[in-house]
mmCIF file of C-alpha atoms in Angstrom:
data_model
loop_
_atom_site.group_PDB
_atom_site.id
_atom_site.type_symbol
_atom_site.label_atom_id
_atom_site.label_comp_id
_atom_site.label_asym_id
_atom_site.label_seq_id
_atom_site.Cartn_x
_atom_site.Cartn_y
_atom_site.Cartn_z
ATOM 1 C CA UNK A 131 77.318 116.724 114.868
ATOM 2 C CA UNK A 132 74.345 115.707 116.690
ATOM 3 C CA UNK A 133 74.548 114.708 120.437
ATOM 4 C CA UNK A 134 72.298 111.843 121.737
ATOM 5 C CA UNK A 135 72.319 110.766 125.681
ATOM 6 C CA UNK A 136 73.522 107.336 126.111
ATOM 7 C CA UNK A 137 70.710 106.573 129.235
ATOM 8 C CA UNK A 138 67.047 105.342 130.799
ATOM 9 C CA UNK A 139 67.139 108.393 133.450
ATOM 10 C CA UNK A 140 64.017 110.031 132.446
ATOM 11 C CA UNK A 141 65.503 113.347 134.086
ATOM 12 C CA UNK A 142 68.651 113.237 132.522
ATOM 13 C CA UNK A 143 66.750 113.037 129.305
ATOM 14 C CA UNK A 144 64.884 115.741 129.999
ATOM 15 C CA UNK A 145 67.585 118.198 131.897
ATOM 16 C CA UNK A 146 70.046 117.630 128.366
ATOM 17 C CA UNK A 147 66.367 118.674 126.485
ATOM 18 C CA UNK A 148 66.171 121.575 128.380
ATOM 19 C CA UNK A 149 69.749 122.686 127.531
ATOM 20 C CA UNK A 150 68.376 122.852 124.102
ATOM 21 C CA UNK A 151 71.316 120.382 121.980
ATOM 22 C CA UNK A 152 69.711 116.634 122.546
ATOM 23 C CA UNK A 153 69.173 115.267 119.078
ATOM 24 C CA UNK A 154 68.126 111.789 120.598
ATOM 25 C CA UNK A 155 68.517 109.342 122.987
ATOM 26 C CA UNK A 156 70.084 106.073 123.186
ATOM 27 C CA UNK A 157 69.410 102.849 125.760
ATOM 28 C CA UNK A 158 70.120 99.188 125.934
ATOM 29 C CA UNK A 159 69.244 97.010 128.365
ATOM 30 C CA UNK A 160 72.006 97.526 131.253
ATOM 31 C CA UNK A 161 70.861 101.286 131.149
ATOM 32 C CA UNK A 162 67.010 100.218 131.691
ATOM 33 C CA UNK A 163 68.542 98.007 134.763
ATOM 34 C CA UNK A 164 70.002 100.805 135.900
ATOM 35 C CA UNK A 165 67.208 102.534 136.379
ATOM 36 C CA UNK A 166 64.705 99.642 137.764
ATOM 37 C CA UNK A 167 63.028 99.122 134.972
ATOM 38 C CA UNK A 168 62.115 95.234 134.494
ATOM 39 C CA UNK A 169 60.183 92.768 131.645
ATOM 40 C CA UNK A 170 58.653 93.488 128.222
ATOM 41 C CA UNK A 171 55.838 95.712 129.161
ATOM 42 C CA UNK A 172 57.386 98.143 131.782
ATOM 43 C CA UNK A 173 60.650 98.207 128.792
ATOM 44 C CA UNK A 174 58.223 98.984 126.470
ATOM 45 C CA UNK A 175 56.431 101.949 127.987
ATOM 46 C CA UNK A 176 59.714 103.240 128.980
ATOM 47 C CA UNK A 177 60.948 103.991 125.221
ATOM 48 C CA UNK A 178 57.544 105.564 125.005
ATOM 49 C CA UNK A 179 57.949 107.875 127.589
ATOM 50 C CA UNK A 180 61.596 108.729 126.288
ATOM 51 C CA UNK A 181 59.688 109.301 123.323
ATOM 52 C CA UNK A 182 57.467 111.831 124.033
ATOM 53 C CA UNK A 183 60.562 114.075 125.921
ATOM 54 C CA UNK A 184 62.760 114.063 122.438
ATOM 55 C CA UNK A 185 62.249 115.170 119.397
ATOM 56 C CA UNK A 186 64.854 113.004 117.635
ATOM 57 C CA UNK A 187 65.070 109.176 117.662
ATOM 58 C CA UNK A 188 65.228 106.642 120.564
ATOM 59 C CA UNK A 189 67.800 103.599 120.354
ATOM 60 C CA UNK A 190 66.073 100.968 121.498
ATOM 61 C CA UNK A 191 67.285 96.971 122.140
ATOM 62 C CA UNK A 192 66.663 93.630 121.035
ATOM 63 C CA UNK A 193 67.097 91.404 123.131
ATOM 64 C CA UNK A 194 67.292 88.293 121.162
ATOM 65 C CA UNK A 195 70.450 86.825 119.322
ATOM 66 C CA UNK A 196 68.506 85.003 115.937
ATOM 67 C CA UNK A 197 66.936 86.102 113.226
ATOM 68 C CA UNK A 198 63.374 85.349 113.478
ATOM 69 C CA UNK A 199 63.197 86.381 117.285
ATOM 70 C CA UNK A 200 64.826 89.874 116.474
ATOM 71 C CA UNK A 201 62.272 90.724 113.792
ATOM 72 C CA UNK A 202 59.704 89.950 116.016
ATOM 73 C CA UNK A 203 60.846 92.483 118.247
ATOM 74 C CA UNK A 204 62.198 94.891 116.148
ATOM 75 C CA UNK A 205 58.621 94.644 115.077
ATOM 76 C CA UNK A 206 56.978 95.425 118.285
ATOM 77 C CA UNK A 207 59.888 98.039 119.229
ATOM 78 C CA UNK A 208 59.277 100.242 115.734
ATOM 79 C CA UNK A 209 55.380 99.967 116.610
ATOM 80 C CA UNK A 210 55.751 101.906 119.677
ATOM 81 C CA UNK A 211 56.658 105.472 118.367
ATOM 82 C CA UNK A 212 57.741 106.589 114.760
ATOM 83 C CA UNK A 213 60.826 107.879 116.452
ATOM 84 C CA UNK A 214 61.956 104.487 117.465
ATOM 85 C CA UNK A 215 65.305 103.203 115.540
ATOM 86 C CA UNK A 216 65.941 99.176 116.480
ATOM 87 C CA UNK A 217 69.206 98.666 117.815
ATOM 88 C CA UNK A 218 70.938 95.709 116.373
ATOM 89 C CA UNK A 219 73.789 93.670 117.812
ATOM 90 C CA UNK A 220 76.588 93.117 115.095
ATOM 91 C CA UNK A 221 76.607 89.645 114.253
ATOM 92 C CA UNK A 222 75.428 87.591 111.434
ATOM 93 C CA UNK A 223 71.888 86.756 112.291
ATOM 94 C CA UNK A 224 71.770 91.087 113.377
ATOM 95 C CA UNK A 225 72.837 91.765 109.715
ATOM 96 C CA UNK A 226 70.516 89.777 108.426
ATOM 97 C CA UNK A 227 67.754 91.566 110.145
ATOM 98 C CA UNK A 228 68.804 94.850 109.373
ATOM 99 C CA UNK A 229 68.766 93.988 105.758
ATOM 100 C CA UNK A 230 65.580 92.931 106.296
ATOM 101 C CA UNK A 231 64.114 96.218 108.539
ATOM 102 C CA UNK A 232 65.801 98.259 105.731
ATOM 103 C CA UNK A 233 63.578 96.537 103.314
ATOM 104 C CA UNK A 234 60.316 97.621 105.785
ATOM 105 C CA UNK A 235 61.366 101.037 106.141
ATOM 106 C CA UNK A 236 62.645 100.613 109.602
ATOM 107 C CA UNK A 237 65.333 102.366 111.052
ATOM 108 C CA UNK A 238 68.433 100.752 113.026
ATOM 109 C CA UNK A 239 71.236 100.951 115.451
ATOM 110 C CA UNK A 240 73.934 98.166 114.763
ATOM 111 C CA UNK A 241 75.297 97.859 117.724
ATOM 112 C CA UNK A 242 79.023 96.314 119.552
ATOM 113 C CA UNK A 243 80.904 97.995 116.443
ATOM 114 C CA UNK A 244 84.390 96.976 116.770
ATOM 115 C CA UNK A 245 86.370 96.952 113.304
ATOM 116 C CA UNK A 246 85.531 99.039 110.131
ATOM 117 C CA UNK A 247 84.734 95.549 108.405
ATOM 118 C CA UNK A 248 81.941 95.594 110.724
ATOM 119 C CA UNK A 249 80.826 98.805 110.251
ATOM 120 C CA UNK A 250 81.039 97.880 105.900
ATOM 121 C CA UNK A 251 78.602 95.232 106.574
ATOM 122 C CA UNK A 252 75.971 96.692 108.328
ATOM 123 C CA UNK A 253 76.115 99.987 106.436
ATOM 124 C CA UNK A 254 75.991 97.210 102.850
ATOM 125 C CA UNK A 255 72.884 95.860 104.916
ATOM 126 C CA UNK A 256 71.443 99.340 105.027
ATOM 127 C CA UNK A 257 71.652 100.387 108.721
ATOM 128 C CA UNK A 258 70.613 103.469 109.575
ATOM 129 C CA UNK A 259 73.567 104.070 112.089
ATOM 130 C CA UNK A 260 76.318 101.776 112.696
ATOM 131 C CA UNK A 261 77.797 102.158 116.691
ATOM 132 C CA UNK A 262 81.630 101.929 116.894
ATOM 133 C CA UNK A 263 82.328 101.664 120.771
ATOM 134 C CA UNK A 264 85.633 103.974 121.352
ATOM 135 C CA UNK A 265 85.831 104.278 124.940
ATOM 136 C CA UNK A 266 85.564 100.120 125.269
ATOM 137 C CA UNK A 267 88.393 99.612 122.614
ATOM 138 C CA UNK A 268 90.422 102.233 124.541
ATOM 139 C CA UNK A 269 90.089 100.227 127.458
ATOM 140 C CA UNK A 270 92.107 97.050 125.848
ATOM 141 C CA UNK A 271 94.722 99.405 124.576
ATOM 142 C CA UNK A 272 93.532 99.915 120.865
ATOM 143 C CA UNK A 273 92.549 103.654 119.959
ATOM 144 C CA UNK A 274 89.121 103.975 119.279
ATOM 145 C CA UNK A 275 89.459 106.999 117.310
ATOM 146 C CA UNK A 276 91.122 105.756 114.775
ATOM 147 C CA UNK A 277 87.927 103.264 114.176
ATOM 148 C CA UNK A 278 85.546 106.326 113.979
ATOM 149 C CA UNK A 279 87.985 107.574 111.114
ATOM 150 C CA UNK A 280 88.459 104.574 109.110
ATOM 151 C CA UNK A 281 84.728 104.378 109.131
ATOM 152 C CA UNK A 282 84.087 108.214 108.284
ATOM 153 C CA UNK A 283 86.534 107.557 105.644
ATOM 154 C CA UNK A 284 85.060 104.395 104.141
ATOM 155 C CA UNK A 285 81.642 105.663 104.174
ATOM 156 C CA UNK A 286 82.333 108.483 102.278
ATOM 157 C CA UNK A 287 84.517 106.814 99.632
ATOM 158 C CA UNK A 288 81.507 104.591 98.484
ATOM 159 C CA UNK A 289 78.648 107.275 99.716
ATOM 160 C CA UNK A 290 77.002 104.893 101.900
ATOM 161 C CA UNK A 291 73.401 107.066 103.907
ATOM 162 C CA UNK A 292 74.597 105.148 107.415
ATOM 163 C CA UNK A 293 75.515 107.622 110.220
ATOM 164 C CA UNK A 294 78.572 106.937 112.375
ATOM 165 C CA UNK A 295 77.197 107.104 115.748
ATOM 166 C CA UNK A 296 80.234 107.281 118.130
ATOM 167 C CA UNK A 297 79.543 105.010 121.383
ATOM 168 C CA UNK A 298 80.953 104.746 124.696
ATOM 169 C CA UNK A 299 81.932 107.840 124.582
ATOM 170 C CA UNK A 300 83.622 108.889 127.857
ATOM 171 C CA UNK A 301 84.204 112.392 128.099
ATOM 172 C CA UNK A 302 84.269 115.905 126.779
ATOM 173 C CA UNK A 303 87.757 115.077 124.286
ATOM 174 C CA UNK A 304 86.018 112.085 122.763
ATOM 175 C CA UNK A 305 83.311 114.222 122.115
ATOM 176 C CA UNK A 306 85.687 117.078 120.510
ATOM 177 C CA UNK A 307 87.561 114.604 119.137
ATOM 178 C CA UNK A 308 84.739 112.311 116.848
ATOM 179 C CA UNK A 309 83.681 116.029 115.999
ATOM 180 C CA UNK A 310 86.827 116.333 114.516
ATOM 181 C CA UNK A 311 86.875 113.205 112.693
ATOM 182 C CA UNK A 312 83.234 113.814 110.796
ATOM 183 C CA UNK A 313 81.201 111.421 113.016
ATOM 184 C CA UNK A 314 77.675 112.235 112.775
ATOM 185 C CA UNK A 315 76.661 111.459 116.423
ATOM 186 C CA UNK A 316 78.258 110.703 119.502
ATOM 187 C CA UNK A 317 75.883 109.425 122.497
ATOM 188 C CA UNK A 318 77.056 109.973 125.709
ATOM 189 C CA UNK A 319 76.640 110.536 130.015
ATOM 190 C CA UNK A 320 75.195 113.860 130.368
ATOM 191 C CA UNK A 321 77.912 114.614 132.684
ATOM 192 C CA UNK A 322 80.118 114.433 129.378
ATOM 193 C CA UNK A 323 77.898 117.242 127.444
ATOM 194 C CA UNK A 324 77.352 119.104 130.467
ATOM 195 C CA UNK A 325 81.281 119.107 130.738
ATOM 196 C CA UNK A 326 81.883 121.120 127.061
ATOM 197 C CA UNK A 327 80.148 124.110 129.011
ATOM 198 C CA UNK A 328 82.976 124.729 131.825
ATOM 199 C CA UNK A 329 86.173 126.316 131.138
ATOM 200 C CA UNK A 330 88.197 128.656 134.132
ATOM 201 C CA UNK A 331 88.867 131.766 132.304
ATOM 202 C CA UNK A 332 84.916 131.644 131.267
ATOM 203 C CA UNK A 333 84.125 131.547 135.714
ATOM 204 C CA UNK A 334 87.008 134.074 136.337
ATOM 205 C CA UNK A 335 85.838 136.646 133.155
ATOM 206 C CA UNK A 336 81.953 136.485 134.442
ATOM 207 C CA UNK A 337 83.157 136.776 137.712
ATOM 208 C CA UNK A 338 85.259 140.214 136.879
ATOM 209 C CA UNK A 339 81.991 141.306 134.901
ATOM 210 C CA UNK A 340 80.087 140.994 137.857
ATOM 211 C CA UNK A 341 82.111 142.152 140.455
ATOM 212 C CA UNK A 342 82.431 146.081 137.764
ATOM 213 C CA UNK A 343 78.506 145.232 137.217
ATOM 214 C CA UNK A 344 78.293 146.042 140.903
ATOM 215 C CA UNK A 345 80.788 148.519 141.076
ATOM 216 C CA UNK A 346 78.567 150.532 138.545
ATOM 217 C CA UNK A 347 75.941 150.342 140.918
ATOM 218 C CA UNK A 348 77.821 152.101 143.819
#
């Protein structure tokens, strides 16, 4: 499974590259916000610079709800850096312009997955990862999880190329857990991959090692 961090922080980006396991990088416009990063130009140089930490691809936004207005930026988003993939909101006007990116050789992100029939359109569209959101649909009492499965399952009935990209992930067991399922990618906090490194008996057994390490020494 490949990990991607769900975030504008340049040094989060970089601190989960330096652990050596970030396969990409994932944004949308609340996470550029969050980071004071405002309008089309200073957006625009930010993927870049995301860019040029990762090796893998960058999620990044339209901002635009219709068709014509999200090819145009789609346009000017996959023109920044080959590693760009244009994220895609799931309704029928996004569809559309997937099918229509997929034509041009364009990768995508369809984004605000909620249902498997969702996730059968876009992937029929040829998206290049589809986005179910498990820790929002856990939040209104429905299990996410489940939706990652159906998905994995459908997909490979029918042998469909899309990646399922698990979203909103919240912490270390949704990561464990979409693992489990099949999913091919889970973006998430760094705090969440950082998280997968700490267990107690690992901090007590290195703490016996050094404590006889030193007792060696003596």
């Amino acid at each position: 499974m490949k990990f991607f961090i769900d975030t504008a922080n340049l040094e989060e980006i970089k601190e989960a590259h330096a652990l050596g396991v970030l396969d990409g990088v994932t944004t949308n416009p609340s996470l550029m916000a969050k980071v004071g990063v405002k309008g089309t130009k200073a957006v625009n140089a930010h993927y870049k610079a995301i860019c040029e930490i990762t090796d893998g691809d960058v999620s990044a936004e339209v901002l635009s709800t219709n068709y014509e207005d999200m090819i145009k930026e789609g346009e000017i988003l996959a023109a920044i850096d080959p590693k760009i993939v244009v994220k895609v909101p799931m309704i029928e006007d996004g569809v559309k312009a997937i099918k229509y990116f997929s034509s041009k050789g364009i990768d995508t992100n369809c984004t605000l997955i909620f249902s498997a029939g969702q996730a059968l359109l876009a992937a029929k569209a040829g998206a290049t990862y589809v986005s179910p959101f498990i820790g929002r649909l856990d939040d209104v009492s429905t299990d996410g999880l489940q939706l990652v499965e159906d998905i994995v399952d459908i997909f490979e009935n029918y042998g469909f190329g899309t990646q399922v990209l698990a979203a909103s992930v919240r912490h270390p067991m949704h990561i464990l857990d979409c693992a489990k399922l099949g999913a091919d990618v889970a973006t998430c906090p760094l705090s969440a991959i950082k998280a997968l490194l700490n267990h107690p008996l690992t901090d007590k057994g290195l703490a016996q090692f050094v404590a006889d390490a030193k007792k060696m020494e003596e």
